[in-house]
CSV table of C-alpha atoms in Angstrom, one decimal:
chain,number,residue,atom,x,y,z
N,29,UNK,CA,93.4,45.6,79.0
N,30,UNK,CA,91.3,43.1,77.4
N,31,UNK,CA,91.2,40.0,74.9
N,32,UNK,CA,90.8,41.5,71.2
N,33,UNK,CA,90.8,38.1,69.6
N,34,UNK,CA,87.1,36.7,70.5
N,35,UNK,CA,85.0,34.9,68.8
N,36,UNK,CA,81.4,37.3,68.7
N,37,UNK,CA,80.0,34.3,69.9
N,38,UNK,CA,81.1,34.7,72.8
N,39,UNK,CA,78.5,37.4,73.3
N,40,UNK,CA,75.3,35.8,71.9
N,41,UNK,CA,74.1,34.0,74.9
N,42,UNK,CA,71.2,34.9,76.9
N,43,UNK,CA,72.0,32.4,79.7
N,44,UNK,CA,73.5,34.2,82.7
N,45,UNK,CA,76.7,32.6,84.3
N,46,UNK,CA,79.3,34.1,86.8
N,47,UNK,CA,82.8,34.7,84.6
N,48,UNK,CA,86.0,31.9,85.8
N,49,UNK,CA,89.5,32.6,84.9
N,50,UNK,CA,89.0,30.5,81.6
N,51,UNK,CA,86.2,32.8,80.3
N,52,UNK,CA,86.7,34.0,77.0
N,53,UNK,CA,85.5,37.2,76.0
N,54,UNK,CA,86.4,40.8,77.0
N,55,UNK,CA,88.1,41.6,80.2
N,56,UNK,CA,88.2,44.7,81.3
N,57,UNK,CA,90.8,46.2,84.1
N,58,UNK,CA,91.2,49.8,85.4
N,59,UNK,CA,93.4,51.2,87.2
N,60,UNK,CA,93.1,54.1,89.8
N,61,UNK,CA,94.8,56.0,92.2
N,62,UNK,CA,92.7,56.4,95.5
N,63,UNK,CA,94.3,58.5,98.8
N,64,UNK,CA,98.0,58.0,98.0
N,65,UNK,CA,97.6,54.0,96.5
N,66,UNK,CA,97.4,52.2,93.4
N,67,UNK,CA,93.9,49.5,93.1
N,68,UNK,CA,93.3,47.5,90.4
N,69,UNK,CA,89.4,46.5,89.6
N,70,UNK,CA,88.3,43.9,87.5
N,71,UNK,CA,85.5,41.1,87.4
N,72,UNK,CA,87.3,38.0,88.4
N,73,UNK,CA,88.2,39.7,92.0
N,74,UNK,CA,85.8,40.0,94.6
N,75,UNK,CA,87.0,43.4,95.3
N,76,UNK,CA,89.8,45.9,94.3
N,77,UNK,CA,93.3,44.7,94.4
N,78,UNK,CA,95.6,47.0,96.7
N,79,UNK,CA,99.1,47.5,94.8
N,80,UNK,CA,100.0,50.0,97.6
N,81,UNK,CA,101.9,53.3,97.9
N,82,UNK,CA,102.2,55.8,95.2
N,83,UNK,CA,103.5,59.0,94.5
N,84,UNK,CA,103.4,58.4,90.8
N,85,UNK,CA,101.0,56.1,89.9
N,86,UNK,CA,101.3,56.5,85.9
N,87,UNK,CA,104.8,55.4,86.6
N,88,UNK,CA,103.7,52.2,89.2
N,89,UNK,CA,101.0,51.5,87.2
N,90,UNK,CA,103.1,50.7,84.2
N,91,UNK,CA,105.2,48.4,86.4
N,92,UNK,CA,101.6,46.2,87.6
N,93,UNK,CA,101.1,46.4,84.1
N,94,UNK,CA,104.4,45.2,82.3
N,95,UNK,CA,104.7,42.3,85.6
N,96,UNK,CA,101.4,41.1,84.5
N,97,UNK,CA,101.7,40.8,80.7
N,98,UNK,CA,105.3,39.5,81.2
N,99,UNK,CA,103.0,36.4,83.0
N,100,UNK,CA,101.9,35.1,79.5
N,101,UNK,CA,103.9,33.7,76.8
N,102,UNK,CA,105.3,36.7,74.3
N,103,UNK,CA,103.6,34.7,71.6
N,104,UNK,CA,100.6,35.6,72.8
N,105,UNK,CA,98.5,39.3,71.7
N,106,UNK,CA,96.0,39.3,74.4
N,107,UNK,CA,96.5,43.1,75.8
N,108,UNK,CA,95.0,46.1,74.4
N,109,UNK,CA,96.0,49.2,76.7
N,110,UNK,CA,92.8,51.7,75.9
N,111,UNK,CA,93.5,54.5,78.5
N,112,UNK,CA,95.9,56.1,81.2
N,113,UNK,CA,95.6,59.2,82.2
N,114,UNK,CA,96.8,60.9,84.5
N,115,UNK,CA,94.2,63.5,86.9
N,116,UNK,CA,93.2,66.3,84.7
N,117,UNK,CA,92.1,68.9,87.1
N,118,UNK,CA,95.4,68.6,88.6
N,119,UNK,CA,97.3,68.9,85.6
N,120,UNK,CA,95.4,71.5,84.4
N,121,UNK,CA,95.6,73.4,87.6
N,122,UNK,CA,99.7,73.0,87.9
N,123,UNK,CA,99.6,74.4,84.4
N,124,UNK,CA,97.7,76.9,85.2
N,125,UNK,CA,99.3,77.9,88.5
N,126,UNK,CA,103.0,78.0,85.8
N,127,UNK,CA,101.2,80.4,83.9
N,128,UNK,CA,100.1,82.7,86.5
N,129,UNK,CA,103.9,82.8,87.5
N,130,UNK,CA,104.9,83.6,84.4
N,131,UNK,CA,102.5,86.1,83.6
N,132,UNK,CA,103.6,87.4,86.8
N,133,UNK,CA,107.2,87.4,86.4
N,134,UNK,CA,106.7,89.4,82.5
N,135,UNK,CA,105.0,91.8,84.1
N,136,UNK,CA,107.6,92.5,86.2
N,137,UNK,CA,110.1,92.8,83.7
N,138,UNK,CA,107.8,94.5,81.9
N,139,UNK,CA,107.9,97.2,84.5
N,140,UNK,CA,111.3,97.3,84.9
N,141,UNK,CA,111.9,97.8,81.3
N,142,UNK,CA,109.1,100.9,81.1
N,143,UNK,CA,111.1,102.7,84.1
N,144,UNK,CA,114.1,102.4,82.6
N,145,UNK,CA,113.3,104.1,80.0
């Protein structure tokens, strides 16, 4: 999430200052599962905020993220959700292990239907 509505200004400064809770500009916050729990990581914590358990983080993590916009008045635009994904190599390996059992279970049948006949 960050603040879309900025003044470029914002960004023009050379002079080097640590960011306070009323800083302007971008603010940038990811999410990540880690061992089984949900952490939050942005600039304004000294280290990564523990939301806890998960088994299904996409679906806590749009819980932490719906609790925290519903903080700010709703007249206010100030989120811009860029990306949640969820782990590809895991996806992409269950998909691939549904495959395999299905390629499986058509051969099979295919079999079954050649000694029929």
């Amino acid at each position: 999430m960050h603040n879309s509505f900025v003044c470029p200004e914002a960004f023009l400064s050379d002079e080097q200052k640590l960011a306070t809770e009323d800083d302007d500009g971008f603010h940038f916050i990811s999410y990540v599962p880690v061992g089984g729990w949900l952490y939050e990581q942005h600039r304004l914590e000294s280290g990564p905020v523990d939301h806890g358990v998960t088994s299904s983080w996409l679906s806590n993590v749009g819980k932490v993220i719906q609790q925290q916009i519903s903080e700010y008045s709703p007249s206010k635009i100030q989120f811009n959700l860029l990306v949640v994904i969820g782990d590809w190599y895991k996806i992409l390996g269950e998909n691939i292990t549904t495959i395999d059992a299905n390629i499986t279970k058509l051969m099979r049948q295919l079999e079954a239907l050649q000694l029929d006949n």
